[in-house]
Short mmCIF file of C-alpha atoms and ligand atoms in Angstrom, two decimals:
data_model
loop_
_atom_site.label_atom_id
_atom_site.label_comp_id
_atom_site.label_asym_id
_atom_site.label_seq_id
_atom_site.Cartn_x
_atom_site.Cartn_y
_atom_site.Cartn_z
CA UNK A 1 15.46 -21.53 7.54
CA UNK A 2 12.01 -20.48 6.29
CA UNK A 3 10.74 -17.08 7.32
CA UNK A 4 7.65 -19.08 8.64
CA UNK A 5 6.65 -22.38 8.78
CA UNK A 6 3.36 -22.79 10.13
CA UNK A 7 3.41 -26.45 10.77
CA UNK A 8 0.25 -28.70 11.15
CA UNK A 9 -1.60 -26.48 12.26
CA UNK A 10 -5.66 -26.47 13.57
CA UNK A 11 -8.66 -23.91 13.62
CA UNK A 12 -11.16 -24.89 14.34
CA UNK A 13 -14.48 -22.88 15.40
CA UNK A 14 -17.60 -24.08 18.76
CA UNK A 15 -20.59 -23.15 17.46
CA UNK A 16 -24.14 -24.23 17.83
CA UNK A 17 -24.34 -27.12 15.36
CA UNK A 18 -20.75 -28.49 16.53
CA UNK A 19 -17.31 -28.42 16.05
CA UNK A 20 -16.29 -26.16 12.34
CA UNK A 21 -12.63 -27.57 11.51
CA UNK A 22 -11.75 -24.90 9.83
CA UNK A 23 -7.80 -25.82 9.39
CA UNK A 24 -6.99 -29.01 9.80
CA UNK A 25 -3.62 -29.69 9.64
CA UNK A 26 -1.51 -26.96 7.75
CA UNK A 27 1.58 -26.63 7.02
CA UNK A 28 3.05 -23.23 5.01
CA UNK A 29 6.76 -22.45 4.81
CA UNK A 30 7.46 -18.61 2.76
CA UNK A 31 10.77 -17.80 2.35
CA UNK A 32 12.38 -14.75 2.93
CA UNK A 33 11.28 -12.35 -0.29
CA UNK A 34 9.38 -14.85 -1.78
CA UNK A 35 5.27 -14.18 -2.92
CA UNK A 36 3.55 -17.47 -1.87
CA UNK A 37 0.16 -17.37 -3.12
CA UNK A 38 -2.59 -19.57 -1.11
CA UNK A 39 -5.37 -20.59 -3.52
CA UNK A 40 -9.32 -21.79 -2.73
CA UNK A 41 -12.63 -21.06 -3.53
CA UNK A 42 -14.24 -19.06 -0.84
CA UNK A 43 -14.97 -21.18 2.93
CA UNK A 44 -11.90 -23.10 2.21
CA UNK A 45 -10.40 -21.67 4.85
CA UNK A 46 -7.54 -19.36 3.78
CA UNK A 47 -8.73 -16.28 6.14
CA UNK A 48 -8.40 -18.59 8.98
CA UNK A 49 -4.79 -19.91 8.19
CA UNK A 50 -3.10 -15.96 7.83
CA UNK A 51 -5.42 -14.68 11.11
CA UNK A 52 -3.66 -17.20 12.95
CA UNK A 53 -0.81 -16.52 12.58
CA UNK A 54 -1.41 -13.23 14.27
CA UNK A 55 -4.24 -14.17 16.30
CA UNK A 56 -6.44 -11.64 14.99
CA UNK A 57 -9.44 -14.09 14.81
CA UNK A 58 -12.21 -14.63 17.55
CA UNK A 59 -11.21 -16.40 20.73
CA UNK A 60 -13.87 -17.69 21.79
CA UNK A 61 -14.93 -19.00 19.23
CA UNK A 62 -11.94 -19.84 17.68
CA UNK A 63 -9.10 -21.96 19.12
CA UNK A 64 -6.26 -22.92 17.82
CA UNK A 65 -6.05 -26.61 18.38
CA UNK A 66 -2.70 -28.20 17.46
CA UNK A 67 0.39 -26.61 15.34
CA UNK A 68 3.29 -24.55 15.50
CA UNK A 69 4.04 -21.14 13.74
CA UNK A 70 7.38 -20.87 13.86
CA UNK A 71 8.40 -17.22 12.88
CA UNK A 72 12.51 -16.65 12.96
CA UNK A 73 12.29 -19.44 15.23
CA UNK A 74 10.05 -18.32 17.22
CA UNK A 75 6.48 -20.27 17.87
CA UNK A 76 3.80 -17.16 17.40
CA UNK A 77 1.29 -20.51 19.08
CA UNK A 78 1.45 -20.22 22.47
CA UNK A 79 1.71 -16.32 22.45
CA UNK A 80 -1.38 -14.52 23.82
CA UNK A 81 -2.57 -11.33 21.90
CA UNK A 82 -1.17 -9.58 24.00
CA UNK A 83 2.63 -10.92 22.93
CA UNK A 84 1.71 -10.31 19.47
CA UNK A 85 1.64 -6.57 19.23
CA UNK A 86 4.75 -6.55 19.21
CA UNK A 87 4.73 -8.86 16.13
CA UNK A 88 1.73 -7.24 14.50
CA UNK A 89 2.65 -4.30 11.93
CA UNK A 90 6.20 -4.08 12.89
CA UNK A 91 7.53 -8.15 12.38
CA UNK A 92 3.92 -8.98 10.24
CA UNK A 93 2.07 -6.85 8.05
CA UNK A 94 -1.74 -7.15 7.49
CA UNK A 95 -3.82 -6.22 4.45
CA UNK A 96 -7.65 -7.06 4.85
CA UNK A 97 -10.08 -6.76 1.94
CA UNK A 98 -12.29 -4.48 2.81
CA UNK A 99 -9.85 -1.86 4.03
CA UNK A 100 -12.62 0.50 5.26
CA UNK A 101 -13.35 -1.86 8.51
CA UNK A 102 -9.63 -1.61 9.30
CA UNK A 103 -9.50 2.10 8.69
CA UNK A 104 -10.57 4.47 11.47
CA UNK A 105 -12.93 6.67 9.98
CA UNK A 106 -12.92 9.22 13.30
CA UNK A 107 -8.59 9.93 12.48
CA UNK A 108 -7.09 11.37 9.63
CA UNK A 109 -5.17 8.45 7.66
CA UNK A 110 -1.77 10.34 8.35
CA UNK A 111 -2.50 9.84 12.12
CA UNK A 112 -3.46 6.10 11.40
CA UNK A 113 -0.22 4.82 10.11
CA UNK A 114 1.70 7.49 12.65
CA UNK A 115 0.75 6.06 15.54
CA UNK A 116 1.36 2.55 14.27
CA UNK A 117 5.29 3.67 13.55
CA UNK A 118 5.09 5.51 17.28
CA UNK A 119 4.44 2.54 18.78
CA UNK A 120 6.60 1.07 17.01
CA UNK A 121 10.18 2.60 17.14
CA UNK A 122 11.55 5.51 18.61
CA UNK A 123 10.47 8.61 16.18
CA UNK A 124 9.58 12.11 16.91
CA UNK A 125 5.71 13.43 16.48
CA UNK A 126 7.34 15.34 13.16
CA UNK A 127 9.46 12.63 12.18
CA UNK A 128 6.43 10.10 12.34
CA UNK A 129 4.57 12.79 10.30
CA UNK A 130 7.91 12.51 6.99
CA UNK A 131 7.69 9.00 7.51
CA UNK A 132 4.04 8.89 6.41
CA UNK A 133 4.02 11.11 3.55
CA UNK A 134 7.04 9.04 2.57
CA UNK A 135 5.10 5.61 2.96
CA UNK A 136 1.88 8.05 0.97
CA UNK A 137 4.27 8.49 -1.89
CA UNK A 138 5.43 5.46 -2.24
CA UNK A 139 1.87 3.98 -2.71
CA UNK A 140 1.69 6.54 -5.17
CA UNK A 141 -0.91 8.89 -3.58
CA UNK A 142 -1.02 11.46 -5.44
CA UNK A 143 -0.16 15.27 -3.43
CA UNK A 144 0.10 12.69 -0.38
CA UNK A 145 1.84 15.99 1.88
CA UNK A 146 -2.45 17.47 1.40
CA UNK A 147 -3.87 13.94 1.51
CA UNK A 148 -1.83 12.75 4.63
CA UNK A 149 -4.82 15.32 6.65
CA UNK A 150 -7.33 14.35 4.76
CA UNK A 151 -10.05 10.88 6.30
CA UNK A 152 -10.58 7.66 4.64
CA UNK A 153 -14.18 8.35 3.32
CA UNK A 154 -13.02 11.48 1.16
CA UNK A 155 -10.56 8.32 -1.02
CA UNK A 156 -11.46 6.28 -3.27
CA UNK A 157 -11.50 2.30 -3.26
CA UNK A 158 -8.59 1.79 -4.57
CA UNK A 159 -6.87 4.52 -2.75
CA UNK A 160 -8.14 3.25 0.15
CA UNK A 161 -6.22 0.06 -0.56
CA UNK A 162 -2.75 2.14 -1.17
CA UNK A 163 -3.32 3.79 2.43
CA UNK A 164 -3.66 0.27 4.02
CA UNK A 165 -0.76 -1.17 1.77
CA UNK A 166 1.23 2.12 3.17
CA UNK A 167 0.00 1.51 7.32
CA UNK A 168 0.54 -2.52 6.15
CA UNK A 169 4.38 -1.32 5.10
CA UNK A 170 5.03 1.80 7.06
CA UNK A 171 7.55 0.06 10.35
CA UNK A 172 8.70 -2.19 7.30
CA UNK A 173 7.68 -5.92 8.01
CA UNK A 174 9.52 -8.86 6.57
CA UNK A 175 6.32 -10.38 6.45
CA UNK A 176 3.35 -8.59 3.92
CA UNK A 177 -0.06 -10.95 4.64
CA UNK A 178 -2.49 -9.65 2.12
CA UNK A 179 -6.30 -11.04 1.80
CA UNK A 180 -7.97 -10.62 -1.10
CA UNK A 181 -6.59 -7.50 -1.21
CA UNK A 182 -8.21 -6.57 -4.54
CA UNK A 183 -11.41 -8.38 -4.53
CA UNK A 184 -13.65 -5.52 -3.82
CA UNK A 185 -12.04 -3.32 -6.59
CA UNK A 186 -12.36 -3.07 -9.86
CA UNK A 187 -10.46 -4.93 -12.98
CA UNK A 188 -7.96 -1.97 -13.64
CA UNK A 189 -7.22 -0.50 -9.93
CA UNK A 190 -7.47 -4.19 -9.49
CA UNK A 191 -4.26 -4.82 -11.57
CA UNK A 192 -2.56 -1.54 -10.20
CA UNK A 193 -2.76 -2.52 -6.52
CA UNK A 194 -1.12 -5.84 -7.55
CA UNK A 195 1.70 -4.45 -9.29
CA UNK A 196 2.13 -2.06 -6.58
CA UNK A 197 2.54 -4.99 -3.99
CA UNK A 198 5.02 -6.54 -6.37
CA UNK A 199 6.51 -2.72 -6.83
CA UNK A 200 6.86 -2.52 -2.63
CA UNK A 201 7.93 -5.76 -2.09
CA UNK A 202 11.26 -5.97 -4.39
CA UNK A 203 12.32 -2.08 -2.80
CA UNK A 204 11.18 -2.83 0.60
CA UNK A 205 12.60 -6.88 0.62
CA UNK A 206 9.69 -8.45 2.23
CA UNK A 207 8.60 -11.95 1.59
CA UNK A 208 4.74 -11.56 0.37
CA UNK A 209 1.61 -14.56 1.72
CA UNK A 210 -0.82 -13.52 -0.59
CA UNK A 211 -4.04 -14.90 -0.57
CA UNK A 212 -6.73 -15.07 -3.43
CA UNK A 213 -9.77 -17.40 -5.00
CA UNK A 214 -8.23 -16.17 -8.14
CA UNK A 215 -6.35 -18.30 -10.17
CA UNK A 216 -5.65 -15.37 -12.99
CA UNK A 217 -4.18 -13.89 -9.90
CA UNK A 218 -1.61 -16.09 -8.79
CA UNK A 219 0.27 -17.57 -12.46
CA UNK A 220 0.72 -13.08 -12.39
CA UNK A 221 1.69 -12.30 -8.82
CA UNK A 222 3.08 -15.72 -7.24
CA UNK A 223 6.55 -17.21 -7.04
CA UNK A 224 5.43 -20.43 -5.16
CA UNK A 225 2.04 -21.63 -4.23
CA UNK A 226 -0.03 -23.54 -1.88
CA UNK A 227 -3.20 -25.09 -3.47
CA UNK A 228 -6.72 -24.95 -0.12
CA UNK A 229 -9.02 -27.13 -0.49
CA UNK A 230 -11.76 -27.97 2.87
CA UNK A 231 -9.15 -26.37 5.29
CA UNK A 232 -6.29 -28.54 4.30
CA UNK A 233 -3.33 -27.63 1.29
CA UNK A 234 -4.17 -29.80 -1.61
CA UNK A 235 -1.20 -29.71 -3.47
CA UNK A 236 1.84 -27.12 -3.27
CA UNK A 237 4.70 -25.80 -6.29
CA UNK A 238 6.64 -23.75 -7.66
CA UNK A 239 4.18 -21.42 -9.89
CA UNK A 240 5.71 -23.10 -13.68
CA UNK A 241 5.35 -25.96 -12.34
CA UNK A 242 1.63 -25.41 -10.74
CA UNK A 243 0.22 -23.91 -14.29
CA UNK A 244 2.60 -26.72 -15.86
CA UNK A 245 1.67 -29.71 -14.45
CA UNK A 246 -1.20 -29.27 -11.74
CA UNK A 247 -1.77 -32.58 -10.42
CA UNK A 248 -4.42 -32.74 -8.04
CA UNK A 249 -8.02 -32.63 -9.71
CA UNK A 250 -9.28 -29.40 -7.58
CA UNK A 251 -5.79 -27.68 -8.92
CA UNK A 252 -7.01 -28.85 -12.03
CA UNK A 253 -10.46 -27.75 -11.89
CA UNK A 254 -9.29 -24.09 -10.18
CA UNK A 255 -6.92 -23.76 -13.80
CA UNK A 256 -9.71 -24.54 -16.07
CA UNK A 257 -11.87 -21.98 -14.62
CA UNK A 258 -9.49 -19.14 -15.82
CA UNK A 259 -11.65 -16.84 -17.65
CA UNK A 260 -9.32 -16.47 -21.30
CA UNK A 261 -8.90 -13.02 -22.72
CA UNK A 262 -7.58 -14.68 -25.48
CA UNK A 263 -10.71 -16.75 -26.06
CA UNK A 264 -13.82 -15.50 -27.98
CA UNK A 265 -17.33 -14.64 -26.26
CA UNK A 266 -18.28 -18.63 -27.77
CA UNK A 267 -16.00 -20.26 -26.01
CA UNK A 268 -15.13 -18.35 -22.79
CA UNK A 269 -19.41 -19.28 -21.94
CA UNK A 270 -18.13 -22.69 -21.86
CA UNK A 271 -16.03 -21.97 -19.29
CA UNK A 272 -15.07 -25.74 -17.35
CA UNK A 273 -17.10 -24.28 -13.24
CA UNK A 274 -16.24 -27.21 -10.89
CA UNK A 275 -19.30 -28.66 -10.22
CA UNK A 276 -21.13 -28.82 -6.38
CA UNK A 277 -19.40 -26.83 -3.74
CA UNK A 278 -17.11 -26.27 -0.42
CA UNK A 279 -18.56 -28.95 2.10
CA UNK A 280 -19.80 -27.57 5.58
CA UNK A 281 -16.71 -27.80 7.91
CA UNK A 282 -18.69 -29.30 11.04
CA UNK A 283 -17.64 -33.60 10.73
CA UNK A 284 -16.39 -33.58 7.57
CA UNK A 285 -17.05 -36.70 5.45
CA UNK A 286 -13.29 -39.72 5.75
CA UNK A 287 -11.48 -40.20 3.04
CA UNK A 288 -10.95 -36.94 0.96
CA UNK A 289 -12.64 -33.85 1.30
CA UNK A 290 -12.89 -33.31 -2.46
CA UNK A 291 -14.31 -37.40 -3.28
CA UNK A 292 -18.05 -35.65 -3.18
CA UNK A 293 -17.20 -32.98 -6.60
CA UNK A 294 -14.12 -35.28 -7.96
CA UNK A 295 -14.58 -37.22 -11.29
CA UNK A 296 -11.64 -39.20 -10.83
CA UNK A 297 -13.14 -40.41 -7.42
CA UNK A 298 -12.39 -44.56 -6.24
CA UNK A 299 -13.40 -46.34 -3.80
CA UNK A 300 -10.06 -45.72 -1.45
CA UNK A 301 -10.99 -41.85 -1.80
CA UNK A 302 -13.94 -42.40 0.66
CA UNK A 303 -12.36 -44.55 3.36
CA UNK A 304 -9.12 -43.42 3.33
CA UNK A 305 -7.78 -39.75 3.84
CA UNK A 306 -4.75 -38.61 0.74
CA UNK A 307 -1.69 -37.21 2.33
CA UNK A 308 0.72 -34.80 1.30
CA UNK A 309 3.58 -36.59 -0.97
CA UNK A 310 5.94 -34.68 -3.32
CA UNK A 311 5.91 -35.29 -6.52
CA UNK A 312 8.85 -33.12 -8.28
CA UNK A 313 11.45 -31.05 -6.36
CA UNK A 314 9.03 -28.89 -4.68
CA UNK A 315 5.81 -30.18 -6.02
CA UNK A 316 3.22 -31.83 -3.16
CA UNK A 317 -0.19 -32.88 -3.37
CA UNK A 318 -2.47 -35.17 -1.47
CA UNK A 319 -4.88 -37.47 -4.07
CA UNK A 320 -5.39 -40.98 -4.47
CA UNK A 321 -4.45 -40.74 -7.90
CA UNK A 322 -1.22 -42.34 -8.73
CA UNK A 323 -0.50 -43.73 -5.46
CA UNK A 324 1.54 -46.50 -5.37
CA UNK A 325 -0.32 -49.83 -5.48
N1 ADP B 401 -16.23 -17.09 13.41
C1 ADP B 401 -16.50 -18.21 13.07
N2 ADP B 401 -17.54 -18.93 13.61
C2 ADP B 401 -17.78 -20.65 12.86
N3 ADP B 401 -17.20 -21.05 11.82
C3 ADP B 401 -16.36 -19.98 10.54
C4 ADP B 401 -16.22 -18.70 11.77
N4 ADP B 401 -15.11 -18.30 10.32
C5 ADP B 401 -14.66 -18.69 9.68
N5 ADP B 401 -15.55 -19.97 9.99
C6 ADP B 401 -15.79 -20.91 8.67
O1 ADP B 401 -14.09 -21.28 8.31
C7 ADP B 401 -14.36 -21.92 7.14
C8 ADP B 401 -12.95 -21.16 6.26
O2 ADP B 401 -13.35 -19.68 6.49
P1 ADP B 401 -12.00 -18.79 5.82
O3 ADP B 401 -11.02 -18.64 6.44
O4 ADP B 401 -12.76 -17.54 5.80
O5 ADP B 401 -12.48 -19.38 4.45
P2 ADP B 401 -11.95 -18.14 2.90
O6 ADP B 401 -11.32 -17.12 3.44
O7 ADP B 401 -10.65 -19.42 2.55
O8 ADP B 401 -12.93 -18.53 2.44
C9 ADP B 401 -15.40 -21.80 6.66
O9 ADP B 401 -16.49 -22.54 6.86
C10 ADP B 401 -16.16 -20.59 7.30
O10 ADP B 401 -17.41 -21.02 7.70
S1 SF4 B 402 -7.89 -38.91 -3.42
FE1 SF4 B 402 -9.68 -39.24 -5.09
S2 SF4 B 402 -11.22 -37.82 -4.93
FE2 SF4 B 402 -9.60 -36.59 -3.93
S3 SF4 B 402 -8.93 -35.77 -5.56
FE3 SF4 B 402 -7.92 -37.54 -5.69
S4 SF4 B 402 -8.99 -39.04 -7.29
FE4 SF4 B 402 -10.16 -37.24 -6.09
MG1 MG B 403 -11.23 -15.31 2.91
#
C-alpha cells in the first residue's frame, strides 16, 4: 500500500473573475521511503497540490471540491485544519521555498524546533533542547550548541534552509514535502541542500515529495517523477524511464530546456524553451490544456481531454499522440 495516495484531487479558488481550477483531478501516490519529484513550470498547481494535503491553503478562497488524500489508510481530505494539527510535523513535515516566511523572527531557532517537538512528543524542556541540537548537527550547522540560541535573521539563506529542514524533520515524519526548497538559493548552496535532503532521507527512512520547476533537479534526486501541467498530471514514470523515453510533448519540452553544462556557450544560447505560457485556469479551454503550445496538436486535441494511460510498466501519460484509432 502506498504511504500517500491522492486520488482525483480538485482544489479550486473562488475569485472575482471566476473559479480558478488550480488543481483539477490529480492522482499522485508516494511509496514509503521513495523520493518523488513533482515537476512543472510556475503556475501548474504544484504548490496548491502539496498544500492541499495538509490544508495549508487559505480556505476560502480555496476549497477542496473533490478527491481523496489517503495517508496510511486514512482520508485526510474531510479533516478540519484543527484535526490535521496532529498529522502536521509529526507524520508529514513541510519545507517551504522561502524559510523567512515560515520561521518566526522573534523566537530563537532552538525555541521553534523545541516547541514542535514538545507539542507532539512527551519530552522535557531539557530533552527537547538536546534533540534540537542533535537535529542541527545532523543538518550540519556548525557550532550547533551555540547556534541553537540564535534568531533566524542571524543565519544566511542556506543555513536558514538547513534550519527549516531540521524543523521539518525533528519529529521524524514518515513523509516530508519540500516545495522548491532551493529555488531562492545560489547554485552551489542548492546542490548542498539537495544532498543534505537525500542524506537525511536515507538516515531517517522517510519518503520525500520534492517539488521543483527544474528538470535538472529531477535528474539528480528523483526515483519517480510526476509531471504537472495546468492543474493536471500529464506524465508519470520512474526517473530513468522518464528521461529515456519522455512521451508527453510537454515533458519533452522541459527536458530540452535543461541547461547543458557540457555544451559550449554558442550551443547553450540555442537552448530550446517551450514557447507560450501556462494558461489561466479560469474556464480553461476544452480538450488538452497544452494544445495552444504543442507543435503536435491535432483537431481532436482541442475537443477531447486526453486521459492518463499506461504506456509501459509504471509509465503513464495523457496525450492523444499514438492513441489507438
Ligand atoms: N489564493 C489563490 N487565489 C487564486 N488563485 C490561486 C491562489 N493560489 C494559487 N492560485 C492559482 O493556482 C494556480 C496554481 O498555482 P501554484 O500551485 O502556486 O503553482 P506552482 O506551484 O506549480 O507554481 C495558479 O494559476 C495560481 O494563480
Ligand atoms: S493531446 Fe494533443 S495537444 Fe495535447 S500534448 Fe498531446 S498532441 Fe499535444
Ligand atoms: Mg509553487
